[in-house]
PDB file of C-alpha atoms in Angstrom:
ATOM      1  CA  MET A   1      31.264  27.961  13.045  1.00 38.00           C
ATOM      2  CA  PHE A   2      34.218  28.119  10.721  1.00 43.00           C
ATOM      3  CA  ALA A   3      37.230  30.210  11.803  1.00 43.00           C
ATOM      4  CA  ALA A   4      36.984  31.749   8.306  1.00 42.00           C
ATOM      5  CA  LEU A   5      33.736  33.479   9.356  1.00 43.00           C
ATOM      6  CA  LYS A   6      35.630  35.270  12.124  1.00 46.00           C
ATOM      7  CA  ASN A   7      38.617  36.242  10.099  1.00 46.00           C
ATOM      8  CA  ASN A   8      37.590  39.706   8.841  1.00 40.00           C
ATOM      9  CA  LEU A   9      41.075  40.901   8.462  1.00 39.00           C
ATOM     10  CA  LYS A  10      41.786  38.464   5.624  1.00 49.00           C
ATOM     11  CA  GLU A  11      38.355  39.229   4.047  1.00 58.00           C
ATOM     12  CA  ILE A  12      37.767  35.521   3.095  1.00 63.00           C
ATOM     13  CA  THR A  13      34.485  35.448   1.243  1.00 69.00           C
ATOM     14  CA  LEU A  14      31.712  32.919   2.049  1.00 76.00           C
ATOM     15  CA  PHE A  15      31.753  31.842  -1.508  1.00 80.00           C
ATOM     16  CA  HIS A  16      35.270  30.354  -1.323  1.00 76.00           C
ATOM     17  CA  ILE A  17      34.477  28.674   2.004  1.00 76.00           C
ATOM     18  CA  PHE A  18      31.296  27.102   0.575  1.00 81.00           C
ATOM     19  CA  LEU A  19      33.070  26.009  -2.585  1.00 83.00           C
ATOM     20  CA  TYR A  20      35.903  24.360  -0.807  1.00 80.00           C
ATOM     21  CA  ASN A  21      33.470  22.419   1.457  1.00 84.00           C
ATOM     22  CA  PHE A  22      31.093  21.851  -1.339  1.00 88.00           C
ATOM     23  CA  ILE A  23      33.879  19.795  -3.198  1.00 86.00           C
ATOM     24  CA  LEU A  24      34.655  17.955  -0.013  1.00 85.00           C
ATOM     25  CA  PHE A  25      31.008  16.824   0.654  1.00 89.00           C
ATOM     26  CA  GLY A  26      30.352  16.524  -3.098  1.00 90.00           C
ATOM     27  CA  THR A  27      33.059  13.780  -3.163  1.00 90.00           C
ATOM     28  CA  ALA A  28      31.377  11.858  -0.367  1.00 91.00           C
ATOM     29  CA  ALA A  29      27.947  12.397  -2.024  1.00 91.00           C
ATOM     30  CA  VAL A  30      29.289  10.763  -5.286  1.00 92.00           C
ATOM     31  CA  ASN A  31      30.396   7.801  -3.238  1.00 91.00           C
ATOM     32  CA  ASN A  32      27.217   7.438  -1.150  1.00 90.00           C
ATOM     33  CA  LEU A  33      24.707   8.070  -4.016  1.00 91.00           C
ATOM     34  CA  ILE A  34      26.535   6.437  -6.972  1.00 91.00           C
ATOM     35  CA  LEU A  35      29.404   4.188  -6.129  1.00 91.00           C
ATOM     36  CA  MET A  36      28.090   2.565  -2.983  1.00 90.00           C
ATOM     37  CA  PRO A  37      24.654   1.679  -4.222  1.00 90.00           C
ATOM     38  CA  LYS A  38      26.238   0.372  -7.339  1.00 90.00           C
ATOM     39  CA  PHE A  39      28.696  -1.824  -5.369  1.00 89.00           C
ATOM     40  CA  PHE A  40      25.837  -3.204  -3.161  1.00 86.00           C
ATOM     41  CA  LYS A  41      23.880  -4.077  -6.375  1.00 86.00           C
ATOM     42  CA  ASN A  42      26.726  -5.657  -8.441  1.00 86.00           C
ATOM     43  CA  LYS A  43      28.963  -6.805  -5.619  1.00 86.00           C
ATOM     44  CA  ASN A  44      32.020  -5.990  -7.733  1.00 90.00           C
ATOM     45  CA  VAL A  45      34.840  -5.134  -5.321  1.00 90.00           C
ATOM     46  CA  LYS A  46      37.409  -4.437  -7.849  1.00 91.00           C
ATOM     47  CA  GLN A  47      35.227  -1.958  -9.798  1.00 91.00           C
ATOM     48  CA  TYR A  48      34.365  -0.095  -6.567  1.00 89.00           C
ATOM     49  CA  VAL A  49      37.947   0.101  -5.403  1.00 92.00           C
ATOM     50  CA  LEU A  50      39.237   1.396  -8.671  1.00 92.00           C
ATOM     51  CA  SER A  51      36.411   3.951  -8.856  1.00 92.00           C
ATOM     52  CA  ILE A  52      36.844   5.301  -5.323  1.00 91.00           C
ATOM     53  CA  LEU A  53      40.674   5.502  -5.730  1.00 92.00           C
ATOM     54  CA  ALA A  54      40.227   7.396  -9.002  1.00 92.00           C
ATOM     55  CA  LEU A  55      37.696   9.696  -7.389  1.00 92.00           C
ATOM     56  CA  ILE A  56      40.064  10.404  -4.436  1.00 91.00           C
ATOM     57  CA  VAL A  57      43.045  11.104  -6.762  1.00 91.00           C
ATOM     58  CA  LEU A  58      40.927  13.481  -8.930  1.00 92.00           C
ATOM     59  CA  VAL A  59      39.418  15.369  -5.973  1.00 90.00           C
ATOM     60  CA  THR A  60      42.840  15.522  -4.217  1.00 88.00           C
ATOM     61  CA  PHE A  61      44.400  17.118  -7.377  1.00 90.00           C
ATOM     62  CA  ILE A  62      41.552  19.621  -7.741  1.00 89.00           C
ATOM     63  CA  GLN A  63      41.312  20.513  -4.016  1.00 86.00           C
ATOM     64  CA  GLY A  64      45.075  20.758  -3.656  1.00 83.00           C
ATOM     65  CA  ASN A  65      45.412  23.174  -6.478  1.00 85.00           C
ATOM     66  CA  TYR A  66      42.353  25.148  -5.214  1.00 83.00           C
ATOM     67  CA  LEU A  67      43.795  25.275  -1.767  1.00 81.00           C
ATOM     68  CA  GLU A  68      47.125  26.588  -3.016  1.00 82.00           C
ATOM     69  CA  TRP A  69      45.306  29.363  -4.877  1.00 84.00           C
ATOM     70  CA  LEU A  70      43.300  30.173  -1.764  1.00 81.00           C
ATOM     71  CA  PHE A  71      46.447  30.409   0.395  1.00 79.00           C
ATOM     72  CA  LYS A  72      48.112  32.773  -2.126  1.00 80.00           C
ATOM     73  CA  LYS A  73      44.949  34.839  -2.652  1.00 79.00           C
ATOM     74  CA  PHE A  74      44.154  35.477   1.050  1.00 75.00           C
ATOM     75  CA  ASN A  75      47.789  35.451   2.300  1.00 74.00           C
ATOM     76  CA  THR A  76      47.371  32.489   4.716  1.00 72.00           C
ATOM     77  CA  ASN A  77      48.382  28.980   5.118  1.00 68.00           C
ATOM     78  CA  ARG A  78      45.773  28.092   7.758  1.00 66.00           C
ATOM     79  CA  LEU A  79      43.478  25.381   6.428  1.00 61.00           C
ATOM     80  CA  VAL A  80      41.114  26.062   9.404  1.00 59.00           C
ATOM     81  CA  ASP A  81      40.241  29.306   7.713  1.00 60.00           C
ATOM     82  CA  PHE A  82      38.439  27.464   4.883  1.00 64.00           C
ATOM     83  CA  THR A  83      36.982  24.207   6.562  1.00 64.00           C
ATOM     84  CA  PRO A  84      36.324  22.677   9.998  1.00 58.00           C
ATOM     85  CA  PHE A  85      37.940  19.456   8.634  1.00 59.00           C
ATOM     86  CA  ALA A  86      41.342  21.030   8.935  1.00 56.00           C
ATOM     87  CA  VAL A  87      43.752  18.036   9.169  1.00 58.00           C
ATOM     88  CA  THR A  88      47.024  18.295   7.426  1.00 58.00           C
ATOM     89  CA  SER A  89      50.139  16.143   7.177  1.00 58.00           C
ATOM     90  CA  GLY A  90      53.793  17.384   6.906  1.00 59.00           C
ATOM     91  CA  VAL A  91      56.162  16.111   4.210  1.00 55.00           C
ATOM     92  CA  SER A  92      59.974  16.071   3.813  1.00 55.00           C
ATOM     93  CA  GLU A  93      61.678  18.834   1.975  1.00 60.00           C
ATOM     94  CA  ASN A  94      62.012  16.561  -1.208  1.00 59.00           C
ATOM     95  CA  PHE A  95      58.246  16.717  -1.512  1.00 61.00           C
ATOM     96  CA  GLN A  96      57.429  20.218  -0.493  1.00 62.00           C
ATOM     97  CA  ALA A  97      56.014  20.794  -3.984  1.00 70.00           C
ATOM     98  CA  PHE A  98      53.246  18.413  -3.178  1.00 72.00           C
ATOM     99  CA  GLN A  99      52.426  19.847   0.206  1.00 76.00           C
ATOM    100  CA  LYS A 100      49.158  21.256  -1.151  1.00 78.00           C
ATOM    101  CA  TYR A 101      47.995  17.779  -1.882  1.00 80.00           C
ATOM    102  CA  PHE A 102      48.952  16.465   1.599  1.00 76.00           C
ATOM    103  CA  ASP A 103      46.922  19.428   2.971  1.00 75.00           C
ATOM    104  CA  ALA A 104      43.852  18.553   1.005  1.00 80.00           C
ATOM    105  CA  PHE A 105      43.967  14.734   1.212  1.00 82.00           C
ATOM    106  CA  PRO A 106      43.320  14.146   5.026  1.00 83.00           C
ATOM    107  CA  SER A 107      40.054  16.205   4.922  1.00 85.00           C
ATOM    108  CA  ILE A 108      38.825  14.402   1.889  1.00 86.00           C
ATOM    109  CA  ILE A 109      39.357  11.034   3.568  1.00 89.00           C
ATOM    110  CA  MET A 110      37.786  12.222   6.835  1.00 87.00           C
ATOM    111  CA  VAL A 111      34.652  13.380   5.185  1.00 88.00           C
ATOM    112  CA  LEU A 112      34.407  10.180   3.063  1.00 91.00           C
ATOM    113  CA  VAL A 113      34.721   8.022   6.219  1.00 91.00           C
ATOM    114  CA  ILE A 114      32.135   9.920   8.040  1.00 89.00           C
ATOM    115  CA  MET A 115      29.634   9.953   5.182  1.00 90.00           C
ATOM    116  CA  PHE A 116      30.428   6.214   4.558  1.00 90.00           C
ATOM    117  CA  LEU A 117      29.613   5.364   8.070  1.00 91.00           C
ATOM    118  CA  GLY A 118      26.441   7.251   7.874  1.00 89.00           C
ATOM    119  CA  PHE A 119      25.445   5.403   4.676  1.00 89.00           C
ATOM    120  CA  VAL A 120      26.202   2.029   6.130  1.00 88.00           C
ATOM    121  CA  LEU A 121      24.153   2.854   9.361  1.00 90.00           C
ATOM    122  CA  GLN A 122      21.284   4.194   7.383  1.00 88.00           C
ATOM    123  CA  ARG A 123      21.315   1.160   5.046  1.00 86.00           C
ATOM    124  CA  PHE A 124      21.477  -1.257   8.068  1.00 87.00           C
ATOM    125  CA  PHE A 125      18.419   0.450   9.743  1.00 89.00           C
ATOM    126  CA  TRP A 126      16.524   0.570   6.507  1.00 86.00           C
ATOM    127  CA  LYS A 127      17.225  -3.122   5.806  1.00 83.00           C
ATOM    128  CA  SER A 128      16.203  -4.022   9.386  1.00 85.00           C
ATOM    129  CA  LYS A 129      13.011  -2.072   8.966  1.00 83.00           C
ATOM    130  CA  ILE A 130      12.206  -3.852   5.732  1.00 79.00           C
ATOM    131  CA  GLU A 131      12.997  -7.242   7.258  1.00 77.00           C
ATOM    132  CA  GLU A 132      10.696  -6.518  10.208  1.00 80.00           C
ATOM    133  CA  GLN A 133       7.904  -5.418   7.847  1.00 75.00           C
ATOM    134  CA  ALA A 134       8.317  -8.581   5.853  1.00 66.00           C
ATOM    135  CA  LYS A 135       8.346 -10.684   8.982  1.00 72.00           C
ATOM    136  CA  ALA A 136       5.144  -8.902  10.240  1.00 71.00           C
ATOM    137  CA  GLU A 137       3.471  -9.469   6.811  1.00 67.00           C
ATOM    138  CA  GLN A 138       4.422 -13.140   6.781  1.00 67.00           C
ATOM    139  CA  THR A 139       3.170 -13.469  10.342  1.00 68.00           C
ATOM    140  CA  ASN A 140      -0.166 -11.910   9.545  1.00 67.00           C
ATOM    141  CA  ALA A 141      -0.456 -14.020   6.462  1.00 61.00           C
ATOM    142  CA  GLU A 142       0.132 -17.216   8.456  1.00 62.00           C
ATOM    143  CA  LEU A 143      -2.298 -16.079  11.205  1.00 61.00           C
ATOM    144  CA  SER A 144      -5.016 -15.317   8.515  1.00 63.00           C
ATOM    145  CA  LEU A 145      -4.437 -18.726   7.121  1.00 55.00           C
ATOM    146  CA  LEU A 146      -4.669 -20.381  10.527  1.00 57.00           C
ATOM    147  CA  LYS A 147      -7.895 -18.410  11.277  1.00 58.00           C
ATOM    148  CA  SER A 148      -9.365 -19.506   8.038  1.00 57.00           C
ATOM    149  CA  GLN A 149      -8.806 -23.050   8.783  1.00 54.00           C
ATOM    150  CA  ILE A 150     -10.374 -22.669  12.312  1.00 54.00           C
ATOM    151  CA  SER A 151     -13.826 -21.300  11.254  1.00 55.00           C
ATOM    152  CA  PRO A 152     -14.739 -23.986   8.719  1.00 64.00           C
ATOM    153  CA  HIS A 153     -13.536 -26.774  10.995  1.00 60.00           C
ATOM    154  CA  PHE A 154     -15.407 -25.365  13.831  1.00 62.00           C
ATOM    155  CA  LEU A 155     -18.604 -24.742  11.988  1.00 69.00           C
ATOM    156  CA  PHE A 156     -18.407 -28.178  10.396  1.00 74.00           C
ATOM    157  CA  ASN A 157     -18.618 -29.740  13.951  1.00 68.00           C
ATOM    158  CA  VAL A 158     -21.614 -27.495  14.884  1.00 69.00           C
ATOM    159  CA  LEU A 159     -23.513 -28.164  11.709  1.00 77.00           C
ATOM    160  CA  ASN A 160     -23.040 -31.919  12.348  1.00 77.00           C
ATOM    161  CA  THR A 161     -24.737 -31.503  15.751  1.00 72.00           C
ATOM    162  CA  LEU A 162     -27.604 -29.555  14.248  1.00 75.00           C
ATOM    163  CA  TYR A 163     -28.051 -32.152  11.638  1.00 80.00           C
ATOM    164  CA  ALA A 164     -28.326 -34.917  14.242  1.00 76.00           C
ATOM    165  CA  LEU A 165     -30.863 -32.975  16.200  1.00 74.00           C
ATOM    166  CA  SER A 166     -32.883 -32.275  13.131  1.00 78.00           C
ATOM    167  CA  LEU A 167     -33.025 -36.045  12.359  1.00 80.00           C
ATOM    168  CA  LYS A 168     -34.497 -36.656  15.810  1.00 76.00           C
ATOM    169  CA  LYS A 169     -36.879 -33.697  15.243  1.00 77.00           C
ATOM    170  CA  SER A 170     -35.752 -32.425  18.640  1.00 74.00           C
ATOM    171  CA  ASP A 171     -37.687 -29.560  20.274  1.00 78.00           C
ATOM    172  CA  GLU A 172     -34.135 -28.101  21.089  1.00 77.00           C
ATOM    173  CA  THR A 173     -33.379 -27.496  17.455  1.00 78.00           C
ATOM    174  CA  PRO A 174     -34.484 -23.844  17.434  1.00 82.00           C
ATOM    175  CA  ASP A 175     -32.439 -23.059  20.491  1.00 83.00           C
ATOM    176  CA  VAL A 176     -29.476 -24.626  18.815  1.00 79.00           C
ATOM    177  CA  ILE A 177     -29.958 -22.597  15.701  1.00 83.00           C
ATOM    178  CA  LEU A 178     -30.045 -19.395  17.892  1.00 85.00           C
ATOM    179  CA  LYS A 179     -26.903 -20.486  19.439  1.00 84.00           C
ATOM    180  CA  LEU A 180     -25.338 -21.286  16.026  1.00 80.00           C
ATOM    181  CA  SER A 181     -26.168 -17.828  14.948  1.00 83.00           C
ATOM    182  CA  ASP A 182     -24.255 -16.561  17.896  1.00 83.00           C
ATOM    183  CA  ILE A 183     -21.314 -18.580  17.010  1.00 78.00           C
ATOM    184  CA  LEU A 184     -21.485 -17.401  13.375  1.00 76.00           C
ATOM    185  CA  ARG A 185     -21.547 -13.746  14.485  1.00 81.00           C
ATOM    186  CA  TYR A 186     -18.479 -14.489  16.653  1.00 79.00           C
ATOM    187  CA  SER A 187     -16.725 -16.347  13.902  1.00 73.00           C
ATOM    188  CA  LEU A 188     -17.458 -13.541  11.344  1.00 73.00           C
ATOM    189  CA  TYR A 189     -16.836 -10.394  13.441  1.00 74.00           C
ATOM    190  CA  GLU A 190     -14.866 -11.120  16.560  1.00 72.00           C
ATOM    191  CA  THR A 191     -12.216 -13.301  14.938  1.00 69.00           C
ATOM    192  CA  VAL A 192     -11.060 -10.320  12.745  1.00 73.00           C
ATOM    193  CA  GLU A 193      -9.732  -8.636  15.860  1.00 80.00           C
ATOM    194  CA  LYS A 194      -6.232  -9.230  16.965  1.00 82.00           C
ATOM    195  CA  GLU A 195      -7.446  -9.772  20.643  1.00 88.00           C
ATOM    196  CA  ILE A 196     -10.849 -10.094  22.267  1.00 89.00           C
ATOM    197  CA  SER A 197     -12.002 -10.038  25.869  1.00 92.00           C
ATOM    198  CA  ILE A 198     -11.423 -13.331  27.606  1.00 94.00           C
ATOM    199  CA  ASN A 199     -15.099 -13.155  28.756  1.00 93.00           C
ATOM    200  CA  ASN A 200     -16.182 -13.312  25.178  1.00 91.00           C
ATOM    201  CA  GLU A 201     -13.997 -16.315  24.631  1.00 91.00           C
ATOM    202  CA  ILE A 202     -15.584 -17.973  27.714  1.00 94.00           C
ATOM    203  CA  HIS A 203     -19.075 -17.155  26.353  1.00 92.00           C
ATOM    204  CA  ILE A 204     -18.341 -18.934  22.993  1.00 89.00           C
ATOM    205  CA  LEU A 205     -16.876 -21.891  24.866  1.00 92.00           C
ATOM    206  CA  LYS A 206     -20.002 -22.236  26.921  1.00 93.00           C
ATOM    207  CA  THR A 207     -22.112 -21.808  23.939  1.00 90.00           C
ATOM    208  CA  TYR A 208     -20.356 -24.578  22.032  1.00 87.00           C
ATOM    209  CA  ILE A 209     -20.467 -26.808  25.034  1.00 90.00           C
ATOM    210  CA  ASP A 210     -24.224 -26.287  25.300  1.00 88.00           C
ATOM    211  CA  ILE A 211     -24.635 -27.324  21.693  1.00 83.00           C
ATOM    212  CA  GLU A 212     -22.337 -30.376  21.828  1.00 82.00           C
ATOM    213  CA  SER A 213     -23.866 -31.505  25.150  1.00 83.00           C
ATOM    214  CA  LEU A 214     -27.199 -32.192  23.420  1.00 78.00           C
ATOM    215  CA  ARG A 215     -25.874 -35.053  21.392  1.00 74.00           C
ATOM    216  CA  ILE A 216     -23.359 -36.813  23.677  1.00 78.00           C
ATOM    217  CA  PRO A 217     -24.252 -39.877  25.704  1.00 78.00           C
ATOM    218  CA  SER A 218     -26.172 -39.296  28.924  1.00 79.00           C
ATOM    219  CA  SER A 219     -23.459 -40.983  30.795  1.00 81.00           C
ATOM    220  CA  ALA A 220     -20.783 -38.563  29.693  1.00 86.00           C
ATOM    221  CA  LYS A 221     -19.807 -35.953  32.228  1.00 89.00           C
ATOM    222  CA  VAL A 222     -18.892 -32.393  31.053  1.00 92.00           C
ATOM    223  CA  SER A 223     -17.681 -29.547  33.311  1.00 93.00           C
ATOM    224  CA  PHE A 224     -16.252 -26.134  32.688  1.00 95.00           C
ATOM    225  CA  ASP A 225     -14.988 -24.199  35.688  1.00 95.00           C
ATOM    226  CA  TYR A 226     -13.941 -20.580  35.210  1.00 93.00           C
ATOM    227  CA  ASP A 227     -13.524 -17.400  37.225  1.00 87.00           C
ATOM    228  CA  ASN A 228     -16.602 -15.218  37.129  1.00 87.00           C
ATOM    229  CA  SER A 229     -14.695 -12.074  38.090  1.00 87.00           C
ATOM    230  CA  ILE A 230     -12.348 -11.733  35.082  1.00 90.00           C
ATOM    231  CA  SER A 231     -11.996  -8.164  33.959  1.00 90.00           C
ATOM    232  CA  ASP A 232     -13.034  -7.159  30.344  1.00 89.00           C
ATOM    233  CA  SER A 233      -9.539  -5.539  30.018  1.00 90.00           C
ATOM    234  CA  LYS A 234      -8.003  -8.992  29.983  1.00 93.00           C
ATOM    235  CA  LYS A 235      -7.807 -10.116  26.344  1.00 93.00           C
ATOM    236  CA  ILE A 236      -6.417 -12.972  24.292  1.00 92.00           C
ATOM    237  CA  ALA A 237      -6.448 -13.923  20.669  1.00 88.00           C
ATOM    238  CA  PRO A 238      -9.888 -15.183  19.473  1.00 86.00           C
ATOM    239  CA  MET A 239     -10.575 -18.831  18.870  1.00 82.00           C
ATOM    240  CA  LEU A 240      -7.517 -19.897  20.757  1.00 86.00           C
ATOM    241  CA  LEU A 241      -9.156 -22.130  23.327  1.00 90.00           C
ATOM    242  CA  LEU A 242     -12.046 -23.438  21.319  1.00 86.00           C
ATOM    243  CA  PRO A 243     -10.236 -26.013  19.300  1.00 84.00           C
ATOM    244  CA  ILE A 244      -9.198 -27.816  22.513  1.00 89.00           C
ATOM    245  CA  ILE A 245     -12.854 -28.162  23.520  1.00 89.00           C
ATOM    246  CA  GLU A 246     -13.746 -29.307  20.153  1.00 83.00           C
ATOM    247  CA  ASN A 247     -11.191 -32.106  20.179  1.00 83.00           C
ATOM    248  CA  ALA A 248     -12.126 -33.038  23.684  1.00 87.00           C
ATOM    249  CA  PHE A 249     -15.704 -33.629  22.564  1.00 84.00           C
ATOM    250  CA  LYS A 250     -14.658 -35.519  19.466  1.00 78.00           C
ATOM    251  CA  HIS A 251     -12.181 -37.811  21.268  1.00 76.00           C
ATOM    252  CA  GLY A 252     -13.471 -37.594  24.788  1.00 72.00           C
ATOM    253  CA  THR A 253     -17.140 -38.448  24.286  1.00 71.00           C
ATOM    254  CA  TYR A 254     -17.569 -39.937  20.772  1.00 59.00           C
ATOM    255  CA  SER A 255     -14.617 -42.275  20.584  1.00 55.00           C
ATOM    256  CA  THR A 256     -14.822 -43.823  24.187  1.00 53.00           C
ATOM    257  CA  ILE A 257     -16.810 -46.626  25.380  1.00 57.00           C
ATOM    258  CA  GLY A 258     -18.505 -46.559  28.802  1.00 64.00           C
ATOM    259  CA  GLU A 259     -18.269 -43.561  30.942  1.00 76.00           C
ATOM    260  CA  SER A 260     -16.627 -40.566  29.383  1.00 85.00           C
ATOM    261  CA  PHE A 261     -15.682 -37.091  30.667  1.00 90.00           C
ATOM    262  CA  ILE A 262     -14.434 -33.610  29.872  1.00 92.00           C
ATOM    263  CA  LYS A 263     -13.021 -31.373  32.569  1.00 94.00           C
ATOM    264  CA  ALA A 264     -12.151 -27.896  31.548  1.00 95.00           C
ATOM    265  CA  ASN A 265     -10.782 -25.144  33.842  1.00 96.00           C
ATOM    266  CA  LEU A 266      -9.836 -21.486  33.237  1.00 96.00           C
ATOM    267  CA  ARG A 267      -8.142 -19.111  35.666  1.00 95.00           C
ATOM    268  CA  VAL A 268      -6.793 -15.649  35.033  1.00 94.00           C
ATOM    269  CA  ASN A 269      -4.569 -13.417  37.048  1.00 90.00           C
ATOM    270  CA  GLU A 270      -1.248 -12.266  35.742  1.00 89.00           C
ATOM    271  CA  LYS A 271      -1.384 -15.287  33.492  1.00 93.00           C
ATOM    272  CA  LEU A 272      -4.209 -17.120  31.687  1.00 95.00           C
ATOM    273  CA  ILE A 273      -4.132 -20.835  32.688  1.00 96.00           C
ATOM    274  CA  PHE A 274      -6.443 -23.142  30.716  1.00 97.00           C
ATOM    275  CA  THR A 275      -6.627 -26.832  31.279  1.00 96.00           C
ATOM    276  CA  CYS A 276      -8.687 -29.462  29.601  1.00 95.00           C
ATOM    277  CA  GLU A 277      -8.668 -33.144  30.471  1.00 93.00           C
ATOM    278  CA  ASN A 278     -10.855 -35.768  28.714  1.00 90.00           C
ATOM    279  CA  SER A 279     -11.347 -39.462  28.535  1.00 88.00           C
ATOM    280  CA  PHE A 280      -9.466 -41.007  25.517  1.00 79.00           C
ATOM    281  CA  LYS A 281      -9.380 -44.245  23.514  1.00 72.00           C
ATOM    282  CA  GLU A 282      -6.432 -44.852  21.335  1.00 65.00           C
ATOM    283  CA  SER A 283      -7.399 -45.236  17.790  1.00 59.00           C
ATOM    284  CA  ILE A 284      -5.548 -46.554  14.851  1.00 42.00           C
ATOM    285  CA  THR A 285      -7.505 -44.505  12.330  1.00 45.00           C
ATOM    286  CA  SER A 286      -7.366 -41.131  14.038  1.00 49.00           C
ATOM    287  CA  GLU A 287      -4.683 -38.975  15.774  1.00 52.00           C
ATOM    288  CA  PHE A 288      -5.824 -36.804  18.639  1.00 50.00           C
ATOM    289  CA  GLY A 289      -5.682 -33.166  17.908  1.00 52.00           C
ATOM    290  CA  GLY A 290      -5.642 -33.098  14.110  1.00 56.00           C
ATOM    291  CA  ILE A 291      -5.828 -29.583  12.777  1.00 61.00           C
ATOM    292  CA  GLY A 292      -6.834 -28.077  16.190  1.00 68.00           C
ATOM    293  CA  LEU A 293      -3.860 -28.658  18.324  1.00 79.00           C
ATOM    294  CA  LYS A 294      -1.313 -28.032  15.595  1.00 80.00           C
ATOM    295  CA  ASN A 295      -3.062 -24.868  14.784  1.00 80.00           C
ATOM    296  CA  ILE A 296      -3.078 -23.666  18.380  1.00 85.00           C
ATOM    297  CA  ARG A 297       0.641 -24.472  18.756  1.00 88.00           C
ATOM    298  CA  LYS A 298       1.540 -22.458  15.671  1.00 85.00           C
ATOM    299  CA  ARG A 299      -0.617 -19.602  16.647  1.00 85.00           C
ATOM    300  CA  LEU A 300       0.833 -19.392  20.132  1.00 89.00           C
ATOM    301  CA  GLN A 301       4.376 -19.364  18.589  1.00 88.00           C
ATOM    302  CA  LEU A 302       3.377 -16.456  16.453  1.00 84.00           C
ATOM    303  CA  LEU A 303       1.225 -14.453  18.838  1.00 87.00           C
ATOM    304  CA  TYR A 304       3.036 -15.090  22.123  1.00 91.00           C
ATOM    305  CA  PRO A 305       6.732 -15.810  21.487  1.00 89.00           C
ATOM    306  CA  ASN A 306       8.534 -16.657  24.769  1.00 90.00           C
ATOM    307  CA  LYS A 307       5.338 -15.745  26.639  1.00 93.00           C
ATOM    308  CA  HIS A 308       3.420 -19.052  26.666  1.00 94.00           C
ATOM    309  CA  LYS A 309       3.563 -22.617  27.548  1.00 95.00           C
ATOM    310  CA  PHE A 310       1.656 -25.425  25.713  1.00 94.00           C
ATOM    311  CA  GLU A 311       1.594 -28.751  27.337  1.00 94.00           C
ATOM    312  CA  VAL A 312       0.083 -32.001  25.968  1.00 91.00           C
ATOM    313  CA  LYS A 313       0.055 -35.233  27.798  1.00 90.00           C
ATOM    314  CA  LYS A 314      -1.527 -38.578  26.570  1.00 86.00           C
ATOM    315  CA  GLU A 315      -2.044 -41.478  28.783  1.00 82.00           C
ATOM    316  CA  VAL A 316      -3.710 -44.867  28.316  1.00 78.00           C
ATOM    317  CA  ASP A 317      -7.314 -43.621  28.814  1.00 82.00           C
ATOM    318  CA  ALA A 318      -6.961 -39.794  29.203  1.00 87.00           C
ATOM    319  CA  PHE A 319      -5.782 -36.829  27.403  1.00 89.00           C
ATOM    320  CA  TYR A 320      -4.551 -33.608  29.031  1.00 92.00           C
ATOM    321  CA  VAL A 321      -3.889 -30.103  27.624  1.00 94.00           C
ATOM    322  CA  LYS A 322      -2.613 -27.039  29.497  1.00 95.00           C
ATOM    323  CA  ILE A 323      -1.964 -23.603  28.044  1.00 96.00           C
ATOM    324  CA  GLU A 324      -0.302 -20.770  29.991  1.00 96.00           C
ATOM    325  CA  ILE A 325      -0.160 -17.215  28.552  1.00 95.00           C
ATOM    326  CA  GLU A 326       1.498 -14.246  30.078  1.00 93.00           C
ATOM    327  CA  LEU A 327      -1.068 -11.343  29.844  1.00 88.00           C
TER     328      LEU A 327
END
């Protein structure tokens, strides 16, 4: 609390205390609300320096004369009686007539600096928040685009299987249609969630494998091993593992000659570890992965930065993919 409020002997009124400090903070307010925003907008250093110097000179003149009047009126020379920012500087005898300005000047600079630092910090945090929001919006937009690429690509493959079965007039066609409806439900409703249960992802992997297994050669061997005791609380982003299985069927059973295979394995503890190995024949006309693996790599970078590993190995007759995600 100001010393002035305790100084009953001098009977210094609150009005004069308020007015003196109002001028101090009003100066800083003009700088923060008018001069600084204008400077950041126009980047005109010369204009800002001239403006702030003119403001300081003007306020020093006003405040110095007002302070001199206050000293005479209340018979005191203690600046602390009027403001907590009581910093003065002495002058030589030749400049005694200007002592009032040297009494007023330090407190003006002190308040300007304090308010300036507050303005800079506020602007810094505001800018950081805006950048974070923009980054989050960009990430969400990219993820939405990647999801929009997954669903049509995925459904295209399933519809191809359904078409092949219908040509054969297979008795399994109704069952495939039911499974396709399950996949459609998953694609429409589950993928809008940021994360889903790993068990749900396993279910859709099994459903897709069941559908695709109907039209692959009888010599092809497909296996999917996973942990049956995974808690429903363990979650990952939807449609993250499915493109790997899609590509494995496309390049592991349809593009190979002779015996082909797909071996998928999923284990969950502190990390999710998913591996998929399939037979592979080098093709001039196609590149393994296509949209699928590129999509997964990008989604992992956006969803699990510094918390994942994505490993791809291509050998002469086999292809290996491994994903590790910290849960």
